[in-house]
mmCIF file of C-alpha atoms and ligand atoms in Angstrom:
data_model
loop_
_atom_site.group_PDB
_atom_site.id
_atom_site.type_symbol
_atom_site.label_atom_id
_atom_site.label_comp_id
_atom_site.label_asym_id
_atom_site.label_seq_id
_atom_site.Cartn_x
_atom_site.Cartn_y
_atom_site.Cartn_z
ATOM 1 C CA UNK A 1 19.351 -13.288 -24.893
ATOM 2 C CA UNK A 2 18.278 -10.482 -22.817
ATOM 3 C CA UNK A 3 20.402 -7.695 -24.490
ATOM 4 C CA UNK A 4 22.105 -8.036 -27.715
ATOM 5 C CA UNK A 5 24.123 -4.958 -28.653
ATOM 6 C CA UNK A 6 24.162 -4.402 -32.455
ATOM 7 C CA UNK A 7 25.766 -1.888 -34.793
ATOM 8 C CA UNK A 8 26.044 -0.818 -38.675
ATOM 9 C CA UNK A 9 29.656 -0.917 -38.535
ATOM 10 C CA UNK A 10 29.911 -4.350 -37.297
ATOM 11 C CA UNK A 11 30.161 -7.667 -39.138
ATOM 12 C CA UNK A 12 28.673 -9.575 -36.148
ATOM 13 C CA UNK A 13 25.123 -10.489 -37.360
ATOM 14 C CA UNK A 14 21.854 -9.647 -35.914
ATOM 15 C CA UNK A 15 20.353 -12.444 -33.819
ATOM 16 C CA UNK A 16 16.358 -12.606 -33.579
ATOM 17 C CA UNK A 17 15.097 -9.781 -31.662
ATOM 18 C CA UNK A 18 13.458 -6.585 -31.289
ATOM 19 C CA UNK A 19 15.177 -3.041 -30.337
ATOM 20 C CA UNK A 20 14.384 -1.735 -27.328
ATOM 21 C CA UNK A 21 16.519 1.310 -28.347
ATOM 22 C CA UNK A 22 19.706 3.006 -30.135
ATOM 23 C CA UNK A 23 21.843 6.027 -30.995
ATOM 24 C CA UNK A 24 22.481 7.046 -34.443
ATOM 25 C CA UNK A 25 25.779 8.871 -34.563
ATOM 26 C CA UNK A 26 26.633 11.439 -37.666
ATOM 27 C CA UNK A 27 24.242 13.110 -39.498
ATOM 28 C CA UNK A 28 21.214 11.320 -38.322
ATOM 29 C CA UNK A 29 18.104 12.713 -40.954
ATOM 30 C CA UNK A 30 15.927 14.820 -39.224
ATOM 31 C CA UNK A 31 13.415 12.347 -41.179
ATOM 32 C CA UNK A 32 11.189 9.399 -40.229
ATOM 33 C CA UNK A 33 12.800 7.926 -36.727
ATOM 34 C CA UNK A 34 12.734 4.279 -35.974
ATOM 35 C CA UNK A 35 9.783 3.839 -32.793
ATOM 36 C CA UNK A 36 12.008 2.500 -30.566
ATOM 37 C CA UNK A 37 13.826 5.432 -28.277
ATOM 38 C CA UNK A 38 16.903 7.202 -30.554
ATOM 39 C CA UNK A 39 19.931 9.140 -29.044
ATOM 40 C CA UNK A 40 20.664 11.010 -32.012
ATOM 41 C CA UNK A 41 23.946 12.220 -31.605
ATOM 42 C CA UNK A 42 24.972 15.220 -34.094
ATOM 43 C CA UNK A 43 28.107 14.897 -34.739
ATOM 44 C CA UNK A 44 30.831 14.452 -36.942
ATOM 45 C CA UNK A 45 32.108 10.913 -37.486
ATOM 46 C CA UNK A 46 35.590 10.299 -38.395
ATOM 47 C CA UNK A 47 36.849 7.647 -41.006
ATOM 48 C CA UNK A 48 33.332 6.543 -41.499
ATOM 49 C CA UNK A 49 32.644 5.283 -44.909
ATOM 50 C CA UNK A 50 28.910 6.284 -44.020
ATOM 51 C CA UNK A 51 27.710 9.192 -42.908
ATOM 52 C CA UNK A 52 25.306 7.617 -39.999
ATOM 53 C CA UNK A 53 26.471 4.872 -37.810
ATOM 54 C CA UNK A 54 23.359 3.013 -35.859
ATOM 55 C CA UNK A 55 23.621 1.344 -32.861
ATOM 56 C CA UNK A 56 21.000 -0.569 -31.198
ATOM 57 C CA UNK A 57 20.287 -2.606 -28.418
ATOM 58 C CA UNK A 58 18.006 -6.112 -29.535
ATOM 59 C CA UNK A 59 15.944 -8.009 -26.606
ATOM 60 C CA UNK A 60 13.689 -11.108 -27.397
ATOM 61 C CA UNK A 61 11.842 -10.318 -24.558
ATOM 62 C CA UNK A 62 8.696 -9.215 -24.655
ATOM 63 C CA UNK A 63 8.539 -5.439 -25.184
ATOM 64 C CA UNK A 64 6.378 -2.573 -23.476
ATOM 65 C CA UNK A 65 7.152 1.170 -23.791
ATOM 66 C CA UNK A 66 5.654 4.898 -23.318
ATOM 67 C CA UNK A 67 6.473 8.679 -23.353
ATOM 68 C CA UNK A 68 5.998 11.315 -21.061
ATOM 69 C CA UNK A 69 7.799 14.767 -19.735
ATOM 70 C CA UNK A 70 9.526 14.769 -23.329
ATOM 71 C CA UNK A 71 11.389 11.266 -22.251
ATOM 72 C CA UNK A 72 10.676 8.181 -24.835
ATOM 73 C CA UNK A 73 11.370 4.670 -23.087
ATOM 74 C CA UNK A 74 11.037 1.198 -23.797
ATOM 75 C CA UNK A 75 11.462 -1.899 -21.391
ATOM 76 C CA UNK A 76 11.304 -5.479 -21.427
ATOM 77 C CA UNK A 77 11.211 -7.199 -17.380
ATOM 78 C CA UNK A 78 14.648 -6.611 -16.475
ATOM 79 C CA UNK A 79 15.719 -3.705 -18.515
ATOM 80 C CA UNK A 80 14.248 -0.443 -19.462
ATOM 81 C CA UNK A 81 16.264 2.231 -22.060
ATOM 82 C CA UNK A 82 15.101 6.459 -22.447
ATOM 83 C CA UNK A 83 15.783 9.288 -24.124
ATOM 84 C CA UNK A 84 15.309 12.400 -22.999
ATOM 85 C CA UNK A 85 15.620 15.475 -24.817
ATOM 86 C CA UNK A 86 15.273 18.760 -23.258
ATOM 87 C CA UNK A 87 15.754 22.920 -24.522
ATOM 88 C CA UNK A 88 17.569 24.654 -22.243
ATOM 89 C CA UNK A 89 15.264 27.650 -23.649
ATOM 90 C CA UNK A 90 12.366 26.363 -21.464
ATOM 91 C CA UNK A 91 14.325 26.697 -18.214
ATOM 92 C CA UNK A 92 14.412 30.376 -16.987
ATOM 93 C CA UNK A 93 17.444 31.294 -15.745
ATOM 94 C CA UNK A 94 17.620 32.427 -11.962
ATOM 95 C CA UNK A 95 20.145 34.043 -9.813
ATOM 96 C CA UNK A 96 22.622 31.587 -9.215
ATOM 97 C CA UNK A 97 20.689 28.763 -11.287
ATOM 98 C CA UNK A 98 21.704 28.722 -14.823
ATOM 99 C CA UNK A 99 19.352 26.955 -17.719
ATOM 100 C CA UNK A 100 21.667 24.590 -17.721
ATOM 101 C CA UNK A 101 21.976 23.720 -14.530
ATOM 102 C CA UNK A 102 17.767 23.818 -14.107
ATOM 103 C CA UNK A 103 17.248 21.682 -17.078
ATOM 104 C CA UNK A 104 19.841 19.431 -15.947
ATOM 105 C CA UNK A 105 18.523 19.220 -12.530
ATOM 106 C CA UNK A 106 14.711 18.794 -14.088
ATOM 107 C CA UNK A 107 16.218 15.933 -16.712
ATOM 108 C CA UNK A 108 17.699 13.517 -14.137
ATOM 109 C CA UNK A 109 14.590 14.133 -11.646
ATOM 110 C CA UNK A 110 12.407 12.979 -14.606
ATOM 111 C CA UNK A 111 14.296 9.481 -14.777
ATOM 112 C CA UNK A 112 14.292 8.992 -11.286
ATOM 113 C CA UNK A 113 10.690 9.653 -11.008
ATOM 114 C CA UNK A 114 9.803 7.663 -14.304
ATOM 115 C CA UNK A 115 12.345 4.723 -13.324
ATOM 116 C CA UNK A 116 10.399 5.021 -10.085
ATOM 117 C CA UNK A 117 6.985 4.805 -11.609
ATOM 118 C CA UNK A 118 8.563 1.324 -13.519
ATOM 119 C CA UNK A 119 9.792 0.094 -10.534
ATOM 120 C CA UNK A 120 13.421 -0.046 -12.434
ATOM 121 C CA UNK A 121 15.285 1.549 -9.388
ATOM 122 C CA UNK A 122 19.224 1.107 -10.631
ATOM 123 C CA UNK A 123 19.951 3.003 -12.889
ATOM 124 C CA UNK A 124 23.357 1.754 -15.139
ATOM 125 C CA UNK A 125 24.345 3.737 -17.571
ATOM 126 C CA UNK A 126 23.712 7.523 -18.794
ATOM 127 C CA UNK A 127 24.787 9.057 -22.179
ATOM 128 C CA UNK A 128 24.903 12.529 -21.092
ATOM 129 C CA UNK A 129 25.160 15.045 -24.575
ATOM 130 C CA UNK A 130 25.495 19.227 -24.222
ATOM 131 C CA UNK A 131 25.788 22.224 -26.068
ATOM 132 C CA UNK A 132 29.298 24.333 -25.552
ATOM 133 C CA UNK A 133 30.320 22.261 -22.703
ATOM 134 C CA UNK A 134 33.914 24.102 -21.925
ATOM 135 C CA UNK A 135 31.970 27.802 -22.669
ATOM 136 C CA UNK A 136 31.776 29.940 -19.806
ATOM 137 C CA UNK A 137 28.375 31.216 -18.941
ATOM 138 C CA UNK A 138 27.455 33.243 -16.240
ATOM 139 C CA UNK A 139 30.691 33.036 -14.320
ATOM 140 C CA UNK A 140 30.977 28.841 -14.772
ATOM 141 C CA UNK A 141 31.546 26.516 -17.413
ATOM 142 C CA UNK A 142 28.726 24.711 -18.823
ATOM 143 C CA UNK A 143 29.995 21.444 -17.865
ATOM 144 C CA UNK A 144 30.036 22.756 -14.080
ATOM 145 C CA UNK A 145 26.877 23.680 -14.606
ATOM 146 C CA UNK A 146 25.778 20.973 -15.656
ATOM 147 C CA UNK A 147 27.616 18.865 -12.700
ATOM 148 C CA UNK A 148 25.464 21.135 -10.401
ATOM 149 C CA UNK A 149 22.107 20.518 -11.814
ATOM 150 C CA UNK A 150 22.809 16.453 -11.941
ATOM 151 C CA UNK A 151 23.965 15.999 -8.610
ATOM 152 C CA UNK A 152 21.455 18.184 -7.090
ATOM 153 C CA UNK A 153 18.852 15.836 -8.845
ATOM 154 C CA UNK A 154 20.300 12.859 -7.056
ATOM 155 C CA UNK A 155 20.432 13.512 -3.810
ATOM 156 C CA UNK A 156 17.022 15.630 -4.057
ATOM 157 C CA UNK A 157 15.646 11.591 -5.365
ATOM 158 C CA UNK A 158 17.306 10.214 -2.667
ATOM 159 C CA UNK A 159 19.795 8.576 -4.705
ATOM 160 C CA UNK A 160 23.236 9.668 -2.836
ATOM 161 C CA UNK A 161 26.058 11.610 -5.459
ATOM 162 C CA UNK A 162 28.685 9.219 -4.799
ATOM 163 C CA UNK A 163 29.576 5.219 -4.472
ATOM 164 C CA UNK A 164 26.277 3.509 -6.141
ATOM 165 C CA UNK A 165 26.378 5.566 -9.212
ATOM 166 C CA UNK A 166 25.768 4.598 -12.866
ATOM 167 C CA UNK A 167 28.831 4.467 -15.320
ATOM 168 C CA UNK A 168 28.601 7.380 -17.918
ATOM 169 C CA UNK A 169 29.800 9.836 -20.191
ATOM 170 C CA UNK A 170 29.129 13.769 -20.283
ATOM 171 C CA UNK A 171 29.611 15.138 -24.058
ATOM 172 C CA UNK A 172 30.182 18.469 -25.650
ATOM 173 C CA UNK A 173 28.180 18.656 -29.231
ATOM 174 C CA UNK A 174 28.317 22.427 -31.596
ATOM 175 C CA UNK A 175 24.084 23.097 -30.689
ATOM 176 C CA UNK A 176 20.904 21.219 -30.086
ATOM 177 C CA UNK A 177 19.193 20.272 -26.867
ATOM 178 C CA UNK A 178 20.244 18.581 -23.589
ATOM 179 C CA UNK A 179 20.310 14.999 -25.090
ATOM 180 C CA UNK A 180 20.665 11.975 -22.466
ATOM 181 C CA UNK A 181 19.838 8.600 -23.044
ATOM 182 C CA UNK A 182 20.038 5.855 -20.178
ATOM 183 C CA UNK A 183 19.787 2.072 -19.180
ATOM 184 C CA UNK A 184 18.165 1.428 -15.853
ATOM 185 C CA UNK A 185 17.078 -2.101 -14.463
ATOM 186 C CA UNK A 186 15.781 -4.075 -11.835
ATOM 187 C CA UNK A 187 19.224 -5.512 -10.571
ATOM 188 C CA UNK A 188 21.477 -3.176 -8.436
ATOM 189 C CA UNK A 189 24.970 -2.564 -10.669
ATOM 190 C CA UNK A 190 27.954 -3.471 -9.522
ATOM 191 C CA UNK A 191 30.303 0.235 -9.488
ATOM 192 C CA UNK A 192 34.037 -0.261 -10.726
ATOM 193 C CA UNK A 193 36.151 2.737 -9.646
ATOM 194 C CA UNK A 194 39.611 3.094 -11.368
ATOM 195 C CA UNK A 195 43.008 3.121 -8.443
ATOM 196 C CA UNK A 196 45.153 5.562 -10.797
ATOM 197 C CA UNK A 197 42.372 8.092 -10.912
ATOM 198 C CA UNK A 198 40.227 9.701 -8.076
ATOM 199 C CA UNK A 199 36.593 9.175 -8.408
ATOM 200 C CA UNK A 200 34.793 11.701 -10.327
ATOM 201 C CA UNK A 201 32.008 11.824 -7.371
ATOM 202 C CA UNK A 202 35.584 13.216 -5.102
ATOM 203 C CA UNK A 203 37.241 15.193 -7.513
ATOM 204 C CA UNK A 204 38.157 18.743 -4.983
ATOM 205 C CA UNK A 205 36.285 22.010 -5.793
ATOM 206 C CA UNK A 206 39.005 22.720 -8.205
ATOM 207 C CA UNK A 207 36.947 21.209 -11.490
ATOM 208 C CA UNK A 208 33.667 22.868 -10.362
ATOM 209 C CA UNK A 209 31.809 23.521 -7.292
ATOM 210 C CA UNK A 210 29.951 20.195 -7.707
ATOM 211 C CA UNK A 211 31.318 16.854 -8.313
ATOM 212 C CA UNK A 212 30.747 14.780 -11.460
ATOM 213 C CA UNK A 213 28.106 11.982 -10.493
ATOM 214 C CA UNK A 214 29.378 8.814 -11.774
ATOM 215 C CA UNK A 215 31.455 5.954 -11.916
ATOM 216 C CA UNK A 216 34.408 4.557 -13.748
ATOM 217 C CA UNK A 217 32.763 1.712 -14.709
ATOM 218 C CA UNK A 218 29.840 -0.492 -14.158
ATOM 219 C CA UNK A 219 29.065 -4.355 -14.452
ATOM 220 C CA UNK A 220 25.372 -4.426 -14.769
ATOM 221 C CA UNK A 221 23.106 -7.980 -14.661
ATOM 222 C CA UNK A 222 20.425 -8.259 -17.590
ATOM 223 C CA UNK A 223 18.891 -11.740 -17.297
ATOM 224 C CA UNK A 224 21.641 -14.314 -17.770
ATOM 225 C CA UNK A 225 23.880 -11.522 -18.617
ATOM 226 C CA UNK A 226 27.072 -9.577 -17.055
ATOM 227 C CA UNK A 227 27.512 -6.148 -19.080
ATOM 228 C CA UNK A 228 30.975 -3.933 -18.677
ATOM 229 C CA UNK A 229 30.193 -0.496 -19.314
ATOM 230 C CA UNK A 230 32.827 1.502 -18.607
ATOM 231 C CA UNK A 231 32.218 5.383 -18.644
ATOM 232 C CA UNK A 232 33.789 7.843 -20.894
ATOM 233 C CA UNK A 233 37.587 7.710 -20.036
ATOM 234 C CA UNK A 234 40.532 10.285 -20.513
ATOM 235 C CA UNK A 235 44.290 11.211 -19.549
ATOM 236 C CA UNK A 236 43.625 12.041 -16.122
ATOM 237 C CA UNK A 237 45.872 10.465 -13.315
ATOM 238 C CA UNK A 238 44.501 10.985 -9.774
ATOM 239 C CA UNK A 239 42.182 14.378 -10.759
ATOM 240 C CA UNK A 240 45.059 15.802 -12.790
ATOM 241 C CA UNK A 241 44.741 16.054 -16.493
ATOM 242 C CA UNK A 242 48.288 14.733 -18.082
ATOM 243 C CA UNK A 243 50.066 15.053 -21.303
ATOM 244 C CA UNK A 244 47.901 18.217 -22.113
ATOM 245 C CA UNK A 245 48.785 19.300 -25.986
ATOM 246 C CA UNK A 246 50.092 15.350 -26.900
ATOM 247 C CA UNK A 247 47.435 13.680 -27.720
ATOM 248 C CA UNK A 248 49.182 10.219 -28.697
ATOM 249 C CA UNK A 249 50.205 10.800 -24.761
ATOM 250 C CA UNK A 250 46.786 11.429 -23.855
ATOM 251 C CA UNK A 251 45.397 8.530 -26.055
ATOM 252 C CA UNK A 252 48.045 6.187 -24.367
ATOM 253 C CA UNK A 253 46.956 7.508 -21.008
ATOM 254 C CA UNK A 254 43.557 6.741 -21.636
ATOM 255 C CA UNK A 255 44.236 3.421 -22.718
ATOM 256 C CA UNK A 256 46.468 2.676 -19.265
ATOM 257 C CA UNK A 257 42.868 4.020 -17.688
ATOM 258 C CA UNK A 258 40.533 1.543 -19.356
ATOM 259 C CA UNK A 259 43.409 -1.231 -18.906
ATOM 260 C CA UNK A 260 43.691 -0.247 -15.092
ATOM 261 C CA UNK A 261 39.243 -0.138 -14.959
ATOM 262 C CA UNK A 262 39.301 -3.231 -17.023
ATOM 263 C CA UNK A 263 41.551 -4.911 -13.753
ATOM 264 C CA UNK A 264 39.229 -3.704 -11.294
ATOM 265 C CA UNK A 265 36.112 -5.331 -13.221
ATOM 266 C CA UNK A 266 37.826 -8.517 -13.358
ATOM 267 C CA UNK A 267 38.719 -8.601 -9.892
ATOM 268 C CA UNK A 268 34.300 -8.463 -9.434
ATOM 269 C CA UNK A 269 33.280 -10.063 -12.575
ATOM 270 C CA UNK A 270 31.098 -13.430 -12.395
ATOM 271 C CA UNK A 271 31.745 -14.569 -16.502
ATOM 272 C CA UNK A 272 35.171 -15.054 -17.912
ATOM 273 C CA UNK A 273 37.754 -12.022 -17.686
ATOM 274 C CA UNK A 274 37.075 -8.942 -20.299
ATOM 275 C CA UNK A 275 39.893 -8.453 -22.247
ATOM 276 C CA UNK A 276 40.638 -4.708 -24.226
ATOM 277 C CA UNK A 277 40.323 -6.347 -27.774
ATOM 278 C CA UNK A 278 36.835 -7.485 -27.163
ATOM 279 C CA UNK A 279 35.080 -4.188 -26.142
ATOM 280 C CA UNK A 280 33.186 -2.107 -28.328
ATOM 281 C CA UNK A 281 34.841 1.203 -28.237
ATOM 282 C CA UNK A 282 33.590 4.674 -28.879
ATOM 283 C CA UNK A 283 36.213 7.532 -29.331
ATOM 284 C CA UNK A 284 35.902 11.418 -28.629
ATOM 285 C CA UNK A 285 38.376 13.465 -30.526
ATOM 286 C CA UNK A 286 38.030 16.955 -30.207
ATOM 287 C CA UNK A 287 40.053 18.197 -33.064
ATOM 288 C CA UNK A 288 39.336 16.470 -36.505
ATOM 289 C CA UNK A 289 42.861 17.076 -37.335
ATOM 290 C CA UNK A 290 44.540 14.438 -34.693
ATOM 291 C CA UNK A 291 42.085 11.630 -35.660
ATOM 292 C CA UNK A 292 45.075 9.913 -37.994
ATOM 293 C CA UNK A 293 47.450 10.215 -34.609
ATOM 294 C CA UNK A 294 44.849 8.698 -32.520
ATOM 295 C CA UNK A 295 44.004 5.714 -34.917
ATOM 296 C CA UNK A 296 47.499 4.962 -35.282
ATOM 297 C CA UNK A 297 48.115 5.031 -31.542
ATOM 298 C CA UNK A 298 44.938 3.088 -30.756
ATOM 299 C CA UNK A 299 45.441 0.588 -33.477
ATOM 300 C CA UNK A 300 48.761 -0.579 -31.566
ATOM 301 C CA UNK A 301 47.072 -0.690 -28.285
ATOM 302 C CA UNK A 302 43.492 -2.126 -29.192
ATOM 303 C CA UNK A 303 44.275 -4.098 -32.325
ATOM 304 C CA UNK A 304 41.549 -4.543 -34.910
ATOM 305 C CA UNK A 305 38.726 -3.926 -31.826
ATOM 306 C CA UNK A 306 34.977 -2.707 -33.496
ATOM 307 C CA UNK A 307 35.470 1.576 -32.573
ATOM 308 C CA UNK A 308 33.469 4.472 -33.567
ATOM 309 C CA UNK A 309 35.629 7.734 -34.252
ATOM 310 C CA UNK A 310 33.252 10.701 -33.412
ATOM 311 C CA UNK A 311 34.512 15.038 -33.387
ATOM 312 C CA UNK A 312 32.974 16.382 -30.183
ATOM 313 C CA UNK A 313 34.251 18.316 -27.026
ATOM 314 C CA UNK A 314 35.398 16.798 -24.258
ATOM 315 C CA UNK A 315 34.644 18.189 -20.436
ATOM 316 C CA UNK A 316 37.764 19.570 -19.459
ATOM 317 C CA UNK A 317 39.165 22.119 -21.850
ATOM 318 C CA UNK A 318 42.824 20.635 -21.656
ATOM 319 C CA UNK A 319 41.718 17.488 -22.178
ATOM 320 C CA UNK A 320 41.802 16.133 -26.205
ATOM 321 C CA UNK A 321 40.036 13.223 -26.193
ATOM 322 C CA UNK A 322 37.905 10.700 -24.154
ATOM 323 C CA UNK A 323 37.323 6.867 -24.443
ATOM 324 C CA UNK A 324 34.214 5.152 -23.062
ATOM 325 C CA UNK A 325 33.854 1.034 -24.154
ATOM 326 C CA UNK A 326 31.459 -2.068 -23.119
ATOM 327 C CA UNK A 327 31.206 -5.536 -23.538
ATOM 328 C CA UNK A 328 28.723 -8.078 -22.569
ATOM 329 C CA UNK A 329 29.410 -11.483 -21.642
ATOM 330 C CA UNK A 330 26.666 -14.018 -20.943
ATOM 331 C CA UNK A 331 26.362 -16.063 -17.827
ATOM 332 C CA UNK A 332 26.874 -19.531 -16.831
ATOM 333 C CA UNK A 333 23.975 -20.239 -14.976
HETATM 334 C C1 3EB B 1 36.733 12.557 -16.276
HETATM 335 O O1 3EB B 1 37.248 11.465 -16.025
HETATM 336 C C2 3EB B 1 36.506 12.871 -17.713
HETATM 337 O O2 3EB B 1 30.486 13.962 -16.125
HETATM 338 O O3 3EB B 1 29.424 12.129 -16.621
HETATM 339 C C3 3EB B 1 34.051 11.167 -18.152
HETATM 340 C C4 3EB B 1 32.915 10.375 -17.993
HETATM 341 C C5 3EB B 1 33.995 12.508 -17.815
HETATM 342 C C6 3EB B 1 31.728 10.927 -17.493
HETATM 343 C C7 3EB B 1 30.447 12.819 -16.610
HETATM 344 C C8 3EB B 1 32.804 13.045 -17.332
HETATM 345 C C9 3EB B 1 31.680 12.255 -17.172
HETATM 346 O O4 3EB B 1 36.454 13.385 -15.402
HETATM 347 C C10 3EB B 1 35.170 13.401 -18.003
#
């Protein structure tokens, strides 16, 4: 198999393979790191029974990899997966160009021009991780800045900021750098946009002078392989956020999203349908005190599906919590 996804938390065993790369989620040691590219994600976990939860993606493919411009990749024919780990400290601030919004712009130009060098144009999915995202710097929330920086780095590549855009999520952690990981390969994906919610890539000026550059989903084609990923997901109906202060109403909302993406995938799918109780789900909350609430709710809507609770901040300041799942399928022939 091209890509098998596997996690600590899981009972699914490990087939042969070797990692092309991971996350580790919690309290990931500041110690020895495995070679393969880590996301190290610092953040609280919620009704973990460990205090890291590792995540990695095994190929039996034959493996190369590298490093340079502070990004650490690794690739196998069809599929390469980076890290990228920048200080916003490095980036002078300018008038009207935040760090943020310079290190943002410098991060994403660095994959293009590395995915360019490894002739893995399409880029599939981006784990997108930020310091303070709802604070207000400089006149604009961090997250806006942010939105500025990555969409000017796309269209400066030549990439376009809306349509043909990788799936994703955009994260608020308490410190540390700005963290992004990403899956690029050499097979165009296959963008899933969501009919209850405008795309992110048209939300109006409202939510920040830039648009967010990505989409609600995306099926993606590793060798004999069709991967859902579907972005981070949250109670927004058309560009609105809804239920604001419920968050079993937000959590429900959410769910009615991924249900509604999940639709749209299987209308463009080539394997069997996806169903919700086969993802792998990972779960924002940004208050530590509604995590009982939002198991309970999800319990009833997802059933006994693999999820990973994590405490982090969510882009919108209304919004509670965000949703982002995958599965992977493999292909007939
Ligand atoms: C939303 O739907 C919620 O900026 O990359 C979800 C997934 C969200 C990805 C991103 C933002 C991002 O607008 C926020």
């Amino acid at each position: 198999m091209t890509l098998q996804f596997v996690s600590s938390l899981s009972a699914v065993p490990r087939e042969t393979g070797t990692e092309l790369g991971g996350a580790l989620l919690g309290e990931p040691s500041t110690g020895a790191l495995p070679v393969w590219p880590v996301q190290r994600i610092f953040a609280p976990l919620l009704g973990a029974t460990s205090p890291v939860v590792q995540e990695n993606w095994l190929t039996t493919l034959p493996l190369r990899s590298g490093g340079s411009d502070d990004i650490v990749w690794c690739r196998n024919d069809g599929v390469l997966y980076g890290v990228l780990e920048l200080s916003e400290a490095d980036f002078l601030p300018m008038p009207g160009c935040s760090s943020l919004q310079a290190a943002s712009a410098e991060a994403y130009r660095r994959i293009f021009r590395l995915l360019d060098a490894q002739a893995m144009p399409h880029l599939w999915r981006v784990w997108n991780y930020l310091a303070d995202i709802n604070l207000e710097t400089e006149g604009l929330e961090r997250y806006r800045q942010f939105n500025i920086g990555r969409q000017d780095a796309f269209v400066a590549c030549r990439r376009g900021a809306s349509g043909n855009v990788p799936a994703a999520c955009a994260i608020g952690l308490v410190g540390g750098t700005l963290n992004i990981a990403f899956m690029a390969g050499t097979t165009p994906a296959v963008p899933v946009e969501n009919p209850r919610q405008v795309s992110a890539y048209n939300y109006p000026a409202d939510y920040g002078p830039r648009s967010p550059t990505f989409s609600r989903a995306a099926l993606v084609y590793p060798e004999g392989q069709e991967i859902l990923f579907i972005s981070g997901t949250a109670s927004i109906v058309g560009h609105q956020t809804v239920h604001p202060g419920d968050v079993v109403g937000q959590c429900r909302e959410s769910m009615a999203n991924i249900a509604a993406v999940l639709a749209e995938a299987n209308r463009l799918r080539r394997s069997p349908a996806f169903m919700l109780s086969e993802l792998c789900y990972r779960v924002y909350v940004r208050h530590a005190g509604d995590f009982d609430k939002v198991r309970a709710a999800l319990r009833t809507l997802i059933g006994a599906a693999e999820v990973v609770y994590v405490q982090a901040d969510i882009c919108r300041h209304d919004l509670l919590l965000e949703i982002e799942a995958f599965a992977s399928h493999a292909l007939e022939n």
